XYZ file of C-alpha atoms in Angstrom:
561
model
C 22.048 -5.337 31.725
C 21.675 -1.564 31.844
C 23.320 -1.336 28.447
C 20.975 -3.961 27.035
C 17.889 -2.209 28.333
C 19.059 1.164 27.082
C 19.646 -0.386 23.667
C 16.191 -1.931 23.681
C 14.681 1.383 24.691
C 16.503 3.146 21.866
C 15.351 0.498 19.354
C 11.732 0.847 20.432
C 12.075 4.598 20.329
C 13.466 4.455 16.807
C 10.528 2.303 15.776
C 8.108 4.936 17.034
C 10.124 7.674 15.362
C 9.923 5.765 12.053
C 6.160 5.465 12.388
C 5.789 9.098 13.396
C 8.023 10.318 10.551
C 6.103 8.233 8.029
C 2.891 9.777 9.268
C 4.257 13.310 8.946
C 5.398 12.555 5.392
C 2.004 11.059 4.661
C 0.128 14.150 5.858
C 1.867 16.221 3.205
C 0.698 13.935 0.388
C -2.678 13.059 -1.008
C -4.580 10.115 0.419
C -7.967 8.948 -0.687
C -7.797 6.174 1.906
C -11.169 4.776 2.868
C -13.008 8.100 2.812
C -16.446 8.010 1.247
C -16.778 9.464 -2.229
C -20.501 9.525 -2.887
C -20.823 12.496 -5.248
C -23.106 12.197 -8.259
C -21.661 12.820 -11.714
C -21.832 16.534 -12.391
C -23.238 18.127 -15.499
C -20.091 20.258 -15.807
C -16.950 18.128 -15.369
C -13.723 19.954 -14.886
C -12.109 21.031 -18.114
C -8.830 22.357 -16.768
C -6.077 22.132 -19.328
C -3.052 19.961 -18.727
C 0.568 20.606 -19.418
C 1.743 19.374 -22.789
C 2.731 15.742 -22.789
C 6.522 15.513 -23.262
C 7.469 15.139 -26.884
C 8.294 11.673 -28.106
C 11.969 10.888 -27.415
C 14.398 10.470 -30.280
C 13.538 6.905 -31.209
C 13.864 5.932 -34.865
C 10.831 3.891 -35.894
C 9.775 3.057 -39.392
C 6.763 5.016 -40.620
C 6.343 6.831 -37.309
C 4.066 9.869 -37.817
C 5.558 13.222 -36.990
C 2.465 14.309 -35.066
C 1.140 11.712 -32.666
C 0.526 13.768 -29.569
C -2.197 13.103 -27.045
C -4.861 15.846 -26.824
C -3.933 18.248 -24.058
C -7.436 19.505 -23.284
C -10.574 17.487 -22.709
C -13.547 18.346 -24.888
C -15.696 21.085 -23.396
C -19.014 19.898 -22.071
C -22.069 22.094 -22.004
C -24.938 22.164 -19.556
C -26.947 19.442 -21.299
C -28.173 16.379 -19.419
C -25.419 13.754 -19.406
C -27.570 10.825 -18.331
C -27.916 9.579 -21.927
C -24.135 9.561 -22.275
C -23.419 7.302 -19.312
C -23.009 3.547 -19.755
C -23.476 1.502 -16.561
C -21.816 -1.876 -16.030
C -22.463 -4.365 -13.278
C -20.311 -7.423 -12.532
C -19.903 -9.646 -9.497
C -17.029 -7.460 -8.205
C -17.505 -3.946 -9.596
C -20.090 -1.384 -10.584
C -18.654 0.804 -13.343
C -19.636 3.799 -15.448
C -18.295 4.840 -18.845
C -18.872 8.216 -20.480
C -19.564 8.029 -24.228
C -17.610 11.287 -24.486
C -14.170 9.785 -25.042
C -15.132 6.374 -23.697
C -13.646 7.398 -20.329
C -13.971 5.073 -17.363
C -15.345 7.559 -14.840
C -16.519 5.433 -11.912
C -15.519 2.179 -10.251
C -17.271 0.866 -7.132
C -15.803 -2.179 -5.395
C -18.743 -4.355 -4.362
C -16.759 -6.690 -2.087
C -15.043 -3.796 -0.302
C -17.612 -1.658 1.543
C -16.717 1.758 2.913
C -16.884 0.230 6.384
C -17.947 -3.040 7.909
C -21.175 -1.599 9.329
C -22.484 -0.620 5.876
C -21.931 -3.707 3.692
C -24.174 -2.356 0.920
C -22.170 0.868 0.594
C -19.296 -0.016 -1.798
C -15.967 1.768 -1.718
C -15.709 4.219 -4.630
C -12.281 3.819 -6.181
C -12.747 6.009 -9.280
C -15.089 8.991 -9.610
C -15.771 12.338 -11.297
C -17.469 15.561 -10.244
C -16.951 19.306 -10.596
C -13.815 19.648 -8.491
C -12.539 16.114 -7.934
C -11.884 13.237 -10.243
C -10.065 9.978 -10.730
C -10.677 8.649 -14.239
C -9.017 6.418 -16.831
C -8.752 7.770 -20.374
C -7.475 5.984 -23.476
C -7.575 6.247 -27.230
C -5.736 6.157 -30.524
C -3.532 8.889 -31.986
C -1.874 9.479 -35.332
C -0.959 12.128 -37.876
C -3.473 11.632 -40.664
C -7.007 12.799 -39.973
C -9.081 12.393 -36.814
C -8.627 9.561 -34.341
C -10.798 8.160 -31.502
C -9.132 9.950 -28.611
C -10.747 10.822 -25.268
C -12.530 13.819 -26.815
C -14.658 12.129 -29.476
C -18.287 11.174 -28.866
C -18.907 7.445 -29.199
C -22.259 5.722 -29.609
C -23.592 2.501 -28.104
C -26.655 0.368 -28.798
C -27.408 0.022 -25.082
C -26.725 1.891 -21.852
C -26.902 -0.860 -19.223
C -24.780 -3.995 -19.072
C -24.980 -6.785 -16.487
C -22.564 -9.720 -16.362
C -25.344 -11.759 -14.700
C -23.415 -14.974 -14.111
C -21.620 -15.038 -17.467
C -17.877 -15.610 -17.597
C -17.230 -12.453 -19.647
C -19.015 -9.498 -21.229
C -18.104 -6.970 -23.916
C -19.128 -3.312 -23.772
C -18.750 -1.932 -27.287
C -18.606 1.758 -28.292
C -18.603 2.912 -31.930
C -17.257 5.926 -33.797
C -16.607 6.679 -37.465
C -14.099 9.315 -38.493
C -14.725 11.893 -41.254
C -12.302 9.839 -43.362
C -14.734 6.913 -43.218
C -12.640 4.732 -40.891
C -14.796 2.819 -38.416
C -13.615 2.275 -34.835
C -14.911 0.140 -31.994
C -13.675 0.704 -28.462
C -14.442 -2.513 -26.602
C -14.184 -3.038 -22.830
C -14.021 -6.669 -21.742
C -15.194 -7.423 -18.190
C -14.676 -10.878 -16.719
C -16.215 -12.757 -13.824
C -14.244 -12.612 -10.540
C -11.774 -10.102 -11.955
C -10.699 -6.477 -11.536
C -8.969 -6.612 -14.918
C -10.614 -4.518 -17.665
C -9.263 -5.345 -21.109
C -9.597 -2.549 -23.657
C -9.422 -3.225 -27.386
C -9.600 -0.803 -30.295
C -10.921 -2.493 -33.430
C -10.171 -0.572 -36.607
C -11.763 -1.090 -40.027
C -9.811 0.857 -42.636
C -12.545 1.618 -45.165
C -10.526 4.417 -46.728
C -8.367 4.222 -49.838
C -5.125 5.110 -48.025
C -3.013 3.272 -45.417
C -3.915 3.903 -41.778
C -1.292 4.231 -39.019
C -2.012 4.660 -35.332
C -0.731 4.406 -31.788
C -2.405 3.518 -28.483
C -2.296 5.637 -25.341
C -3.806 5.324 -21.887
C -3.495 7.496 -18.828
C -4.935 8.066 -15.385
C -6.074 11.517 -14.326
C -6.534 12.356 -10.684
C -6.974 15.385 -8.457
C -5.266 15.685 -5.114
C -7.836 15.121 -2.403
C -7.065 15.482 1.275
C -7.920 12.593 3.544
C -11.254 12.929 5.261
C -11.022 12.636 9.032
C -8.386 11.440 11.461
C -7.909 8.583 13.863
C -7.083 9.904 17.283
C -3.768 11.557 18.140
C -1.952 9.716 15.381
C -4.239 10.922 12.616
C -4.456 8.631 9.606
C -1.990 5.784 9.483
C 0.940 6.278 7.104
C 0.510 5.043 3.558
C 1.714 6.374 0.220
C -0.762 7.937 -2.193
C 0.326 9.069 -5.622
C 1.757 7.689 -8.841
C 4.056 4.745 -9.468
C 5.963 3.450 -12.466
C 7.810 0.214 -13.171
C 10.316 -0.597 -15.909
C 12.818 -3.402 -16.351
C 15.644 -0.857 -16.289
C 14.658 1.409 -13.389
C 12.476 -1.082 -11.482
C 9.772 0.191 -9.137
C 9.544 3.902 -8.391
C 6.969 5.905 -6.485
C 6.246 9.428 -7.713
C 4.693 11.803 -5.215
C 2.454 14.680 -6.204
C 5.259 17.103 -5.361
C 7.600 15.223 -7.698
C 5.003 15.300 -10.481
C 4.714 19.057 -10.093
C 8.488 19.513 -10.117
C 9.293 17.352 -13.140
C 7.331 15.633 -15.897
C 7.994 11.986 -16.576
C 9.425 11.245 -20.030
C 10.711 7.689 -20.176
C 11.186 5.269 -23.066
C 10.983 1.567 -22.255
C 10.093 -1.793 -23.754
C 8.024 -3.015 -20.792
C 6.466 -1.989 -17.500
C 3.366 -0.198 -16.246
C 2.098 3.065 -14.746
C -0.316 3.436 -11.842
C -2.056 5.639 -9.330
C -2.242 4.041 -5.907
C -3.432 4.599 -2.381
C -3.759 2.613 0.821
C -5.137 -0.839 -0.071
C -6.062 0.003 -3.710
C -4.360 0.549 -7.069
C -5.339 1.458 -10.631
C -2.733 0.601 -13.268
C -2.392 0.695 -17.035
C -0.599 -2.442 -18.233
C 0.635 -1.756 -21.808
C 0.586 -4.664 -24.207
C 0.874 -5.471 -27.909
C 3.982 -3.353 -28.664
C 7.731 -3.397 -28.088
C 8.345 0.267 -27.271
C 6.498 2.668 -25.010
C 6.786 6.166 -23.674
C 5.721 6.766 -20.081
C 4.680 10.355 -19.433
C 3.142 12.551 -16.766
C 1.683 16.032 -16.595
C 0.064 18.402 -14.126
C -2.393 21.228 -14.725
C -1.441 24.574 -13.233
C -4.804 25.838 -12.024
C -6.005 26.069 -8.447
C -7.178 22.473 -8.436
C -4.310 20.576 -10.117
C -5.046 17.453 -12.088
C -2.242 14.891 -12.110
C -1.855 12.670 -15.139
C 0.375 9.642 -15.659
C 0.181 7.346 -18.641
C 1.812 5.676 -21.613
C 1.699 5.645 -25.385
C 3.087 3.124 -27.827
C 6.046 4.158 -29.954
C 5.678 1.302 -32.411
C 3.040 2.066 -35.107
C 0.294 -0.245 -36.293
C -0.367 0.130 -40.034
C -3.452 -1.123 -41.891
C -3.747 -1.117 -45.635
C -7.040 -0.099 -47.301
C -9.704 -2.730 -46.582
C -7.759 -4.271 -43.706
C -8.936 -4.589 -40.086
C -6.822 -4.680 -36.962
C -6.856 -4.556 -33.185
C -4.843 -2.566 -30.630
C -5.024 -3.568 -26.964
C -4.460 -2.216 -23.475
C -5.255 -3.556 -20.021
C -6.458 -1.681 -16.945
C -6.355 -3.153 -13.434
C -8.569 -1.309 -10.946
C -9.059 -2.919 -7.556
C -7.632 -3.896 -4.184
C -3.967 -4.813 -3.731
C -4.730 -8.474 -3.213
C -1.381 -10.070 -3.875
C -2.760 -13.219 -5.495
C -4.690 -11.107 -8.016
C -1.718 -8.821 -8.636
C 0.401 -11.873 -9.468
C -2.234 -13.069 -11.928
C -1.967 -9.923 -14.071
C 1.332 -11.025 -15.602
C 2.853 -7.575 -14.978
C 6.294 -7.846 -13.436
C 6.619 -5.782 -10.273
C 2.921 -4.968 -9.892
C 2.920 -6.661 -6.488
C 5.369 -4.005 -5.268
C 2.426 -1.601 -5.016
C 1.855 -3.400 -1.709
C 4.379 -1.072 -0.170
C 6.574 -2.744 2.455
C 9.405 -0.300 1.769
C 13.010 -1.322 2.372
C 11.885 -4.328 4.424
C 10.192 -6.001 1.432
C 12.698 -8.935 1.369
C 11.608 -9.811 4.912
C 7.977 -8.713 4.760
C 7.037 -10.605 1.578
C 7.922 -14.070 2.969
C 6.114 -13.196 6.194
C 2.952 -12.328 4.281
C 3.284 -15.517 2.235
C 3.418 -17.496 5.466
C 0.507 -15.520 6.928
C -1.538 -16.284 3.825
C -0.736 -20.006 4.025
C -1.813 -20.101 7.665
C -5.032 -18.298 6.766
C -5.714 -21.057 4.261
C -6.009 -23.458 7.213
C -7.668 -21.194 9.789
C -9.914 -19.155 7.457
C -9.598 -16.380 10.023
C -7.013 -13.616 9.770
C -6.984 -13.055 13.530
C -5.991 -16.636 14.232
C -3.534 -16.483 11.336
C -1.801 -13.539 13.045
C -1.681 -15.468 16.328
C -0.157 -18.586 14.759
C 2.295 -16.530 12.705
C 3.465 -14.741 15.852
C 3.907 -18.124 17.553
C 5.992 -19.446 14.626
C 8.197 -16.338 14.584
C 8.802 -16.653 18.326
C 9.591 -20.346 17.845
C 12.184 -19.576 15.165
C 13.846 -16.987 17.367
C 13.609 -19.041 20.541
C 17.322 -20.022 20.623
C 18.308 -16.358 20.367
C 15.676 -15.349 22.904
C 16.897 -18.023 25.290
C 20.388 -16.515 25.136
C 18.965 -13.106 25.935
C 16.829 -14.426 28.810
C 19.802 -16.340 30.187
C 21.763 -13.107 30.293
C 18.811 -11.364 31.969
C 18.558 -14.098 34.603
C 22.233 -13.827 35.478
C 22.025 -10.040 35.573
C 19.007 -10.209 37.863
C 20.959 -12.500 40.192
C 23.687 -9.837 40.406
C 21.190 -7.058 41.096
C 21.736 -6.911 44.906
C 25.493 -6.574 44.384
C 24.871 -3.862 41.808
C 22.820 -1.895 44.348
C 25.607 -2.282 46.915
C 28.202 -0.990 44.435
C 25.938 1.939 43.594
C 25.608 2.860 47.266
C 29.329 2.496 47.875
C 30.659 4.302 44.806
C 27.659 6.349 43.767
C 29.621 9.617 43.858
C 32.545 8.180 41.941
C 31.164 7.066 38.557
C 34.527 5.963 37.214
C 35.218 3.751 40.216
C 31.664 2.399 40.067
C 32.131 1.384 36.416
C 35.465 -0.267 37.200
C 34.044 -2.302 40.068
C 30.989 -3.259 38.036
C 33.114 -4.533 35.140
C 35.286 -6.411 37.606
C 32.184 -8.131 38.987
C 31.024 -9.054 35.473
C 34.424 -10.577 34.764
C 34.475 -12.590 37.977
C 30.959 -13.914 37.393
C 31.620 -14.459 33.662
C 28.630 -12.347 32.673
C 28.492 -10.360 29.446
C 26.254 -7.311 29.996
C 25.673 -7.047 26.247
C 24.997 -10.774 25.859
C 21.307 -10.289 25.268
C 21.626 -7.383 22.829
C 22.425 -9.226 19.609
C 19.331 -11.463 19.724
C 17.160 -8.385 20.230
C 18.812 -6.471 17.380
C 18.355 -9.409 14.982
C 14.648 -9.635 15.761
C 13.857 -5.922 15.427
C 13.770 -5.882 11.558
C 11.415 -8.868 11.630
C 9.077 -7.142 14.060
C 9.053 -3.935 11.981
C 8.471 -5.971 8.790
C 5.494 -7.656 10.450
C 4.189 -4.215 11.347
C 4.197 -3.210 7.658
C 2.684 -6.521 6.569
C -0.255 -6.028 8.902
C -0.589 -2.367 7.971
C -0.432 -2.773 4.170
C -2.390 -6.009 3.646
C -5.822 -5.281 2.195
C -6.741 -8.838 3.157
C -7.030 -7.610 6.762
C -9.323 -4.736 5.789
C -12.693 -5.460 7.434
C -11.471 -8.952 8.394
C -13.536 -10.412 11.226
C -11.819 -12.070 14.195
C -14.125 -12.737 17.128
C -16.508 -11.056 19.544
C -16.443 -7.274 19.009
C -13.373 -7.366 16.739
C -15.093 -7.388 13.345
C -12.462 -5.331 11.479
C -8.756 -5.924 12.127
C -7.757 -2.864 10.068
C -9.344 -0.319 12.436
C -8.685 0.403 16.124
C -10.283 -1.701 18.820
C -13.460 0.313 19.546
C -13.356 -0.560 23.257
C -9.545 -0.321 23.656
C -9.411 -3.783 25.205
C -6.429 -5.014 23.168
C -4.297 -1.881 23.795
C -4.950 -2.135 27.530
C -3.995 -5.835 27.549
C -0.888 -4.936 25.563
C 0.061 -2.265 28.090
C -0.520 -4.662 30.978
C 1.680 -7.288 29.329
C 4.470 -4.744 28.906
C 4.143 -3.854 32.574
C 4.490 -7.519 33.551
C 7.598 -7.767 31.393
C 8.991 -4.726 33.141
C 8.712 -6.370 36.551
C 10.233 -9.613 35.262
C 13.365 -7.763 34.161
C 16.076 -6.651 36.576
C 15.440 -3.059 37.577
C 17.975 -0.441 36.423
C 20.215 0.934 39.129
C 19.973 4.471 37.777
C 16.771 6.172 39.063
C 16.174 8.049 35.811
C 16.423 4.871 33.747
C 14.078 3.177 36.161
C 11.460 5.903 35.723
C 11.773 5.828 31.925
C 11.413 2.058 31.730
C 8.437 2.205 34.079
C 6.749 4.814 31.889
C 7.205 2.901 28.629
C 4.183 0.567 29.040
C 1.900 3.547 29.586
C 3.386 5.497 26.668
C 2.992 2.542 24.318
C -0.558 1.939 25.506
C -1.514 5.497 24.533
C 0.103 5.100 21.105
C -1.551 1.750 20.467
C -5.040 3.001 21.321
C -5.415 4.111 17.693
C -3.448 1.365 15.977
C -5.351 -1.207 13.871
C -6.588 -4.104 15.955
C -4.561 -6.570 13.845
C -1.326 -4.821 14.771
C -2.205 -4.659 18.447
C -3.233 -8.327 18.403
C 0.234 -9.207 17.109
C 1.928 -7.218 19.904
C -0.336 -8.725 22.579
C 0.412 -12.285 21.479
C 4.099 -11.495 21.107
C 4.253 -10.033 24.614
C 2.374 -12.954 26.177
C 4.730 -15.455 24.530
C 7.716 -13.359 25.623
C 6.457 -13.361 29.216
C 6.114 -17.149 29.141
C 9.595 -17.559 27.657
C 11.122 -15.112 30.080
C 9.472 -16.701 33.106
C 10.613 -20.185 32.053
C 14.188 -19.156 31.227
C 14.550 -16.974 34.325
C 13.668 -19.948 36.546
C 15.864 -22.240 34.459
C 18.974 -20.087 34.615
C 18.445 -18.451 37.994
C 20.678 -20.973 39.720
C 23.455 -20.888 37.107
């Protein structure tokens, strides 16, 4: 039994070490998190130059222009009033702003995701731009013959305010004509109940020569430190940075440090690029071509700007008098897994970062979501999910509790052996093993069930931590946001009390030091859990209560065996 309890202690300790290590790694990376970004658009946006986009790899394509590089520097902006350049868009889910200079998407506010539950009219700002900080989406066309509508040209629009107003979809159209007489329309398509923004470049080749062009799109973001902490644990661990997915390399996260160390230069026939943070993601989903180049770059000034994007490697050619369209898709919103699945982008759901436990965590979330469909309350869904997990593992738990019951029955004899051979550890171990053999008790009999369940418990931890569905989810009474700590610390205290009850139900260790350590664990965990999200603590409370009930029942059942 001592071995089993030491093993359990080590497992719990490792869990805390994993959480603590993740937090330390997180502190060294950028996290926007749920901090408020309320700055107004500045009259002098940052114009820091970026590193040159990696040259196009050696891919032989018919009629590919020799010069099809994306502009390295944004157009300089003077001190004039920019209010006439800003297009505002309102839908049922987002408030957006587009700058006519380049047709950049410079602001996204998520209407259904307030900054916090107490300010429902204060939407979370996912994308933004000011003097020193920005997170924008830029896109355009590039080629080798003449001027193209990249993110430096000045578009025009016949109106500055757009409102979806109950319609199923709405187009926001920007116009620009090149010196060569080629007319371009950059059209953003917004849909009802969607975070998907479809971008289409419509080209009318009014010239007397063939036109050839390529599409590009990238995300540009500055590294912004998280605002504020949450108790002794600081902000909870979550990755912030870039991500890329291809059929060949699969899903890969790219930290800011990695982007500074090495530029991305990857040829592929499918995939996507993204910038992500806790709960939210913005991703370019290339479409309409068979070959792409994924690239990244970082400026080298005091306020680095990180850029990740794509460009098509397959040209679109229009003969004189012909018209054509080139498309791209931007997803900018919460990591709601149902919506991510609907985008048709393989691997996009992996931005909900469960890490190496994804094979276990994904089915658990699927089950949690199904339960929520019946309860319509994420708190009750967590409770029922915990009950189902305990039910599945009941046979293994029963084996463990049976071993505990038999060990507790031998506790008086263990104390006697300790008193008799306390100074002779070797003799004490021999006599103890002899007693186990006579009583047919395996001291490690309860270890395997515990070890099997640990990955499931850790996976549930990540499910509850990463699921945006629990952000500002109401449960009952004072618990109106399961993603933040219990403001009155009621759940952590109940959790600590339940651990203390479990401690007294278990046979006490013979070794005094072990006894003190095991006695201290409930108090240590209570302190840690004071700043954990209420949803996580609710899971542990329910799990502990069910464990107490199981242990009490099995201890009485097997006490006489």
